[in-house]
Amino acid sequence: MQIRLDKFISSQTSCTRSEIKKLIKDKSVLVNGQAVTAPDLKIDPASDHITLSGREIIYQEHLYLMMNKPAGVISATEDNRQKTVLDLLPEEYRRKDLFPAGRLDKDTVGLLIITDDGELAHRMLSPKKHVEKYYTAVLDREPAASVTELFREGIILSDGTCCKEADILSIDGDTVSLRITEGKYHQVKRMFKSAGYTVIFLKRTRIGALTLDGRLSPGEVRPLSKAEVEKLLQNETNP
């Protein structure tokens, strides 16, 4: 597959076209060890060795990242006032069109997928696909055992929105583990509020069969393997 050098760099990094031209002019772009001067040079990403300011660029059609989202940052691509999850990415993972696949509230932590694959994100997030999301919630007090049945029947939110059935997996004092198959706005917090409880801490621990890597500190990120990407959709069903 032949592709223009500047187009290749643009697709694999966060560099603008003008920045790419300057890097090439400054001889910071090497193809097979040789500095190049032509942005429109045709290269083969599968066989040519490309480095940018000393860093190798390996072609990936899509990028899939796992982040242990910390509290205090928003799940957005950009914001003029608040820090976003994309602001936390190391330089080697920054590229155009990345977005958080499914939002976590500013104060919610845990497993967040960042990608540029819109199709995968749709399949992962669509309620019709029934991909499971797992959370641990700390409530303002220990819930009654009856909350399990309420969630199983499907909570009705204060605005009349009906939630699909959800499973309370365990209750340990004020700490609850649960599983849902949707991703409505502030859904877990609103479900508990409708049942009479306030969520004071919320963490997403798993999507599909993919569990948050316990080695990631808050704010850290790592790429997913092909097998891990498949785990995101492991319990996907067709409508």
mmCIF file of C-alpha atoms in Angstrom, residues 14-231:
data_model
loop_
_atom_site.group_PDB
_atom_site.id
_atom_site.type_symbol
_atom_site.label_atom_id
_atom_site.label_comp_id
_atom_site.label_asym_id
_atom_site.label_seq_id
_atom_site.Cartn_x
_atom_site.Cartn_y
_atom_site.Cartn_z
ATOM 1 C CA SER A 14 -1.287 14.691 16.258
ATOM 2 C CA CYS A 15 0.890 16.832 13.974
ATOM 3 C CA THR A 16 -0.782 19.412 11.766
ATOM 4 C CA ARG A 17 0.080 19.659 8.084
ATOM 5 C CA SER A 18 2.188 22.784 8.663
ATOM 6 C CA GLU A 19 4.041 21.082 11.518
ATOM 7 C CA ILE A 20 4.780 18.099 9.290
ATOM 8 C CA LYS A 21 6.173 20.362 6.564
ATOM 9 C CA LYS A 22 8.456 22.044 9.101
ATOM 10 C CA LEU A 23 9.656 18.706 10.500
ATOM 11 C CA ILE A 24 10.489 17.523 6.989
ATOM 12 C CA LYS A 25 12.239 20.812 6.194
ATOM 13 C CA ASP A 26 14.260 20.473 9.409
ATOM 14 C CA LYS A 27 15.254 16.936 8.350
ATOM 15 C CA SER A 28 13.541 15.459 11.402
ATOM 16 C CA VAL A 29 11.758 12.841 9.288
ATOM 17 C CA LEU A 30 13.740 9.812 8.167
ATOM 18 C CA VAL A 31 12.635 7.115 5.745
ATOM 19 C CA ASN A 32 14.766 4.000 5.982
ATOM 20 C CA GLY A 33 17.429 6.019 7.775
ATOM 21 C CA GLN A 34 17.584 8.821 5.223
ATOM 22 C CA ALA A 35 16.318 12.375 5.702
ATOM 23 C CA VAL A 36 13.645 13.308 3.183
ATOM 24 C CA THR A 37 12.615 16.671 1.758
ATOM 25 C CA ALA A 38 9.396 15.873 -0.138
ATOM 26 C CA PRO A 39 6.122 15.721 1.830
ATOM 27 C CA ASP A 40 4.464 13.934 -1.103
ATOM 28 C CA LEU A 41 7.024 11.121 -1.157
ATOM 29 C CA LYS A 42 5.224 7.788 -1.563
ATOM 30 C CA ILE A 43 6.029 5.262 1.147
ATOM 31 C CA ASP A 44 4.845 1.769 2.053
ATOM 32 C CA PRO A 45 3.954 1.657 5.782
ATOM 33 C CA ALA A 46 4.296 -2.140 5.758
ATOM 34 C CA SER A 47 7.908 -2.191 4.620
ATOM 35 C CA ASP A 48 9.411 1.288 5.025
ATOM 36 C CA HIS A 49 10.947 2.388 8.325
ATOM 37 C CA ILE A 50 9.723 5.859 9.332
ATOM 38 C CA THR A 51 11.082 7.897 12.237
ATOM 39 C CA LEU A 52 9.932 11.298 13.445
ATOM 40 C CA SER A 53 12.387 13.234 15.594
ATOM 41 C CA GLY A 54 14.038 9.941 16.474
ATOM 42 C CA ARG A 55 10.798 8.108 17.312
ATOM 43 C CA GLU A 56 9.711 5.209 15.128
ATOM 44 C CA ILE A 57 6.184 5.436 13.734
ATOM 45 C CA ILE A 58 4.568 2.036 13.301
ATOM 46 C CA TYR A 59 1.417 2.055 11.187
ATOM 47 C CA GLN A 60 -1.819 1.170 12.950
ATOM 48 C CA GLU A 61 -5.158 1.533 11.188
ATOM 49 C CA HIS A 62 -6.816 2.115 14.556
ATOM 50 C CA LEU A 63 -5.476 2.749 18.025
ATOM 51 C CA TYR A 64 -7.078 1.231 21.123
ATOM 52 C CA LEU A 65 -5.998 2.457 24.548
ATOM 53 C CA MET A 66 -6.987 1.429 28.052
ATOM 54 C CA MET A 67 -6.926 4.227 30.608
ATOM 55 C CA ASN A 68 -7.367 4.085 34.336
ATOM 56 C CA LYS A 69 -9.314 7.333 34.424
ATOM 57 C CA PRO A 70 -8.636 9.467 37.479
ATOM 58 C CA ALA A 71 -11.125 11.756 39.170
ATOM 59 C CA GLY A 72 -11.104 15.409 38.185
ATOM 60 C CA VAL A 73 -10.796 15.068 34.402
ATOM 61 C CA ILE A 74 -13.628 14.986 31.892
ATOM 62 C CA SER A 75 -14.309 12.402 29.204
ATOM 63 C CA ALA A 76 -14.113 14.719 26.207
ATOM 64 C CA THR A 77 -11.821 15.391 23.279
ATOM 65 C CA GLU A 78 -11.211 19.030 24.205
ATOM 66 C CA ASP A 79 -12.358 21.681 26.639
ATOM 67 C CA ASN A 80 -11.246 25.270 27.122
ATOM 68 C CA ARG A 81 -11.638 25.234 30.893
ATOM 69 C CA GLN A 82 -11.101 21.708 32.163
ATOM 70 C CA LYS A 83 -8.517 18.998 31.642
ATOM 71 C CA THR A 84 -9.691 16.126 29.449
ATOM 72 C CA VAL A 85 -8.643 12.489 29.294
ATOM 73 C CA LEU A 86 -6.876 13.196 25.985
ATOM 74 C CA ASP A 87 -4.698 15.768 27.747
ATOM 75 C CA LEU A 88 -3.293 12.906 29.846
ATOM 76 C CA LEU A 89 -2.031 10.894 26.865
ATOM 77 C CA PRO A 90 1.733 10.548 26.412
ATOM 78 C CA GLU A 91 3.031 11.989 23.145
ATOM 79 C CA GLU A 92 3.560 8.574 21.534
ATOM 80 C CA TYR A 93 -0.168 7.828 21.752
ATOM 81 C CA ARG A 94 -1.452 11.153 20.459
ATOM 82 C CA ARG A 95 -3.050 11.100 17.034
ATOM 83 C CA LYS A 96 -5.951 12.684 15.231
ATOM 84 C CA ASP A 97 -9.551 11.564 15.752
ATOM 85 C CA LEU A 98 -9.033 9.901 19.144
ATOM 86 C CA PHE A 99 -12.020 10.054 21.480
ATOM 87 C CA PRO A 100 -13.206 8.408 24.708
ATOM 88 C CA ALA A 101 -15.530 5.531 23.811
ATOM 89 C CA GLY A 102 -18.199 6.038 26.412
ATOM 90 C CA ARG A 103 -18.078 8.770 29.005
ATOM 91 C CA LEU A 104 -17.289 8.565 32.663
ATOM 92 C CA ASP A 105 -18.370 11.473 34.860
ATOM 93 C CA LYS A 106 -15.710 13.905 35.988
ATOM 94 C CA ASP A 107 -15.575 12.312 39.435
ATOM 95 C CA THR A 108 -15.986 8.704 38.228
ATOM 96 C CA VAL A 109 -12.830 6.624 37.867
ATOM 97 C CA GLY A 110 -11.727 3.383 36.268
ATOM 98 C CA LEU A 111 -11.756 1.661 32.913
ATOM 99 C CA LEU A 112 -12.025 3.989 29.920
ATOM 100 C CA ILE A 113 -11.350 3.050 26.305
ATOM 101 C CA ILE A 114 -9.831 5.696 24.038
ATOM 102 C CA THR A 115 -9.824 4.956 20.316
ATOM 103 C CA ASP A 116 -10.322 6.334 16.823
ATOM 104 C CA ASP A 117 -12.462 3.356 15.749
ATOM 105 C CA GLY A 118 -16.023 4.688 15.586
ATOM 106 C CA GLU A 119 -17.529 1.362 14.550
ATOM 107 C CA LEU A 120 -16.110 -0.482 17.543
ATOM 108 C CA ALA A 121 -17.259 2.287 19.884
ATOM 109 C CA HIS A 122 -20.800 2.075 18.505
ATOM 110 C CA ARG A 123 -20.921 -1.686 18.958
ATOM 111 C CA MET A 124 -19.515 -1.409 22.467
ATOM 112 C CA LEU A 125 -21.914 1.314 23.593
ATOM 113 C CA SER A 126 -25.168 0.522 21.806
ATOM 114 C CA PRO A 127 -27.868 -0.725 24.235
ATOM 115 C CA LYS A 128 -29.035 -3.081 21.486
ATOM 116 C CA LYS A 129 -25.722 -4.937 21.617
ATOM 117 C CA HIS A 130 -26.003 -5.667 25.366
ATOM 118 C CA VAL A 131 -22.276 -5.322 26.039
ATOM 119 C CA GLU A 132 -21.934 -5.531 29.809
ATOM 120 C CA LYS A 133 -20.341 -2.803 31.940
ATOM 121 C CA TYR A 134 -19.307 -3.534 35.517
ATOM 122 C CA TYR A 135 -19.067 -0.970 38.312
ATOM 123 C CA THR A 136 -18.219 -0.726 41.966
ATOM 124 C CA ALA A 137 -20.238 1.926 43.811
ATOM 125 C CA VAL A 138 -19.906 3.220 47.348
ATOM 126 C CA LEU A 139 -23.240 4.530 48.663
ATOM 127 C CA ASP A 140 -24.159 6.928 51.428
ATOM 128 C CA ARG A 141 -25.388 3.971 53.471
ATOM 129 C CA GLU A 142 -25.809 0.223 53.264
ATOM 130 C CA PRO A 143 -28.615 -0.631 50.842
ATOM 131 C CA ALA A 144 -31.529 -2.869 51.687
ATOM 132 C CA ALA A 145 -31.553 -6.319 50.140
ATOM 133 C CA SER A 146 -34.654 -5.296 48.166
ATOM 134 C CA VAL A 147 -32.524 -3.077 45.901
ATOM 135 C CA THR A 148 -31.382 -6.225 44.107
ATOM 136 C CA GLU A 149 -34.912 -6.971 42.922
ATOM 137 C CA LEU A 150 -35.552 -3.321 42.023
ATOM 138 C CA PHE A 151 -32.548 -3.296 39.703
ATOM 139 C CA ARG A 152 -33.450 -6.676 38.223
ATOM 140 C CA GLU A 153 -36.938 -5.423 37.347
ATOM 141 C CA GLY A 154 -35.530 -2.303 35.675
ATOM 142 C CA ILE A 155 -35.280 1.014 37.497
ATOM 143 C CA ILE A 156 -37.452 3.914 36.314
ATOM 144 C CA LEU A 157 -35.532 7.198 36.588
ATOM 145 C CA SER A 158 -37.015 10.424 37.920
ATOM 146 C CA ASP A 159 -37.688 11.722 34.391
ATOM 147 C CA GLY A 160 -39.605 8.565 33.492
ATOM 148 C CA THR A 161 -36.765 6.902 31.590
ATOM 149 C CA CYS A 162 -36.902 3.128 31.888
ATOM 150 C CA CYS A 163 -33.596 1.346 32.393
ATOM 151 C CA LYS A 164 -32.967 -2.187 31.254
ATOM 152 C CA GLU A 165 -32.650 -4.772 33.971
ATOM 153 C CA ALA A 166 -29.379 -4.598 35.898
ATOM 154 C CA ASP A 167 -27.726 -7.071 38.226
ATOM 155 C CA ILE A 168 -26.507 -6.338 41.740
ATOM 156 C CA LEU A 169 -23.626 -8.792 42.005
ATOM 157 C CA SER A 170 -22.669 -8.198 45.620
ATOM 158 C CA ILE A 171 -23.374 -5.960 48.599
ATOM 159 C CA ASP A 172 -20.678 -5.474 51.229
ATOM 160 C CA GLY A 173 -21.783 -2.810 53.669
ATOM 161 C CA ASP A 174 -22.098 0.415 51.684
ATOM 162 C CA THR A 175 -20.157 -1.017 48.699
ATOM 163 C CA VAL A 176 -22.082 -2.505 45.786
ATOM 164 C CA SER A 177 -20.888 -4.289 42.646
ATOM 165 C CA LEU A 178 -23.251 -4.223 39.691
ATOM 166 C CA ARG A 179 -23.570 -4.981 36.005
ATOM 167 C CA ILE A 180 -25.502 -2.970 33.401
ATOM 168 C CA THR A 181 -25.840 -3.214 29.619
ATOM 169 C CA GLU A 182 -26.560 0.429 28.835
ATOM 170 C CA GLY A 183 -24.753 3.731 29.144
ATOM 171 C CA LYS A 184 -27.329 6.422 29.780
ATOM 172 C CA TYR A 185 -26.255 9.797 31.141
ATOM 173 C CA HIS A 186 -25.143 9.400 34.797
ATOM 174 C CA GLN A 187 -27.033 6.115 34.707
ATOM 175 C CA VAL A 188 -25.629 4.301 37.733
ATOM 176 C CA LYS A 189 -25.920 7.364 39.962
ATOM 177 C CA ARG A 190 -29.459 8.065 38.767
ATOM 178 C CA MET A 191 -30.518 4.448 39.250
ATOM 179 C CA PHE A 192 -29.401 4.456 42.848
ATOM 180 C CA LYS A 193 -30.946 7.878 43.412
ATOM 181 C CA SER A 194 -34.285 6.526 42.186
ATOM 182 C CA ALA A 195 -33.906 3.713 44.712
ATOM 183 C CA GLY A 196 -33.217 6.216 47.502
ATOM 184 C CA TYR A 197 -29.424 6.173 47.717
ATOM 185 C CA THR A 198 -26.601 8.555 46.852
ATOM 186 C CA VAL A 199 -23.432 7.338 45.115
ATOM 187 C CA ILE A 200 -20.367 8.895 46.731
ATOM 188 C CA PHE A 201 -17.753 6.924 44.757
ATOM 189 C CA LEU A 202 -18.024 5.129 41.422
ATOM 190 C CA LYS A 203 -15.517 3.036 39.499
ATOM 191 C CA ARG A 204 -15.918 1.137 36.234
ATOM 192 C CA THR A 205 -13.991 -2.107 36.471
ATOM 193 C CA ARG A 206 -14.867 -4.038 33.318
ATOM 194 C CA ILE A 207 -16.368 -3.747 29.810
ATOM 195 C CA GLY A 208 -17.417 -6.976 28.116
ATOM 196 C CA ALA A 209 -14.751 -9.457 29.182
ATOM 197 C CA LEU A 210 -12.018 -6.804 29.467
ATOM 198 C CA THR A 211 -11.059 -5.943 33.046
ATOM 199 C CA LEU A 212 -9.157 -2.842 34.083
ATOM 200 C CA ASP A 213 -5.443 -3.578 34.340
ATOM 201 C CA GLY A 214 -4.635 -3.299 38.037
ATOM 202 C CA ARG A 215 -1.067 -2.234 37.194
ATOM 203 C CA LEU A 216 -2.253 1.062 35.729
ATOM 204 C CA SER A 217 -2.094 3.941 38.168
ATOM 205 C CA PRO A 218 -4.787 6.642 37.906
ATOM 206 C CA GLY A 219 -4.165 8.593 34.711
ATOM 207 C CA GLU A 220 -1.953 5.943 33.130
ATOM 208 C CA VAL A 221 -2.717 4.388 29.762
ATOM 209 C CA ARG A 222 -1.529 1.475 27.640
ATOM 210 C CA PRO A 223 -2.431 0.042 24.231
ATOM 211 C CA LEU A 224 -4.719 -2.952 23.953
ATOM 212 C CA SER A 225 -3.691 -6.158 22.241
ATOM 213 C CA LYS A 226 -5.846 -7.588 19.470
ATOM 214 C CA ALA A 227 -7.149 -10.234 21.881
ATOM 215 C CA GLU A 228 -8.093 -7.556 24.410
ATOM 216 C CA VAL A 229 -9.996 -5.555 21.779
ATOM 217 C CA GLU A 230 -12.013 -8.677 21.020
ATOM 218 C CA LYS A 231 -12.795 -9.031 24.727
#
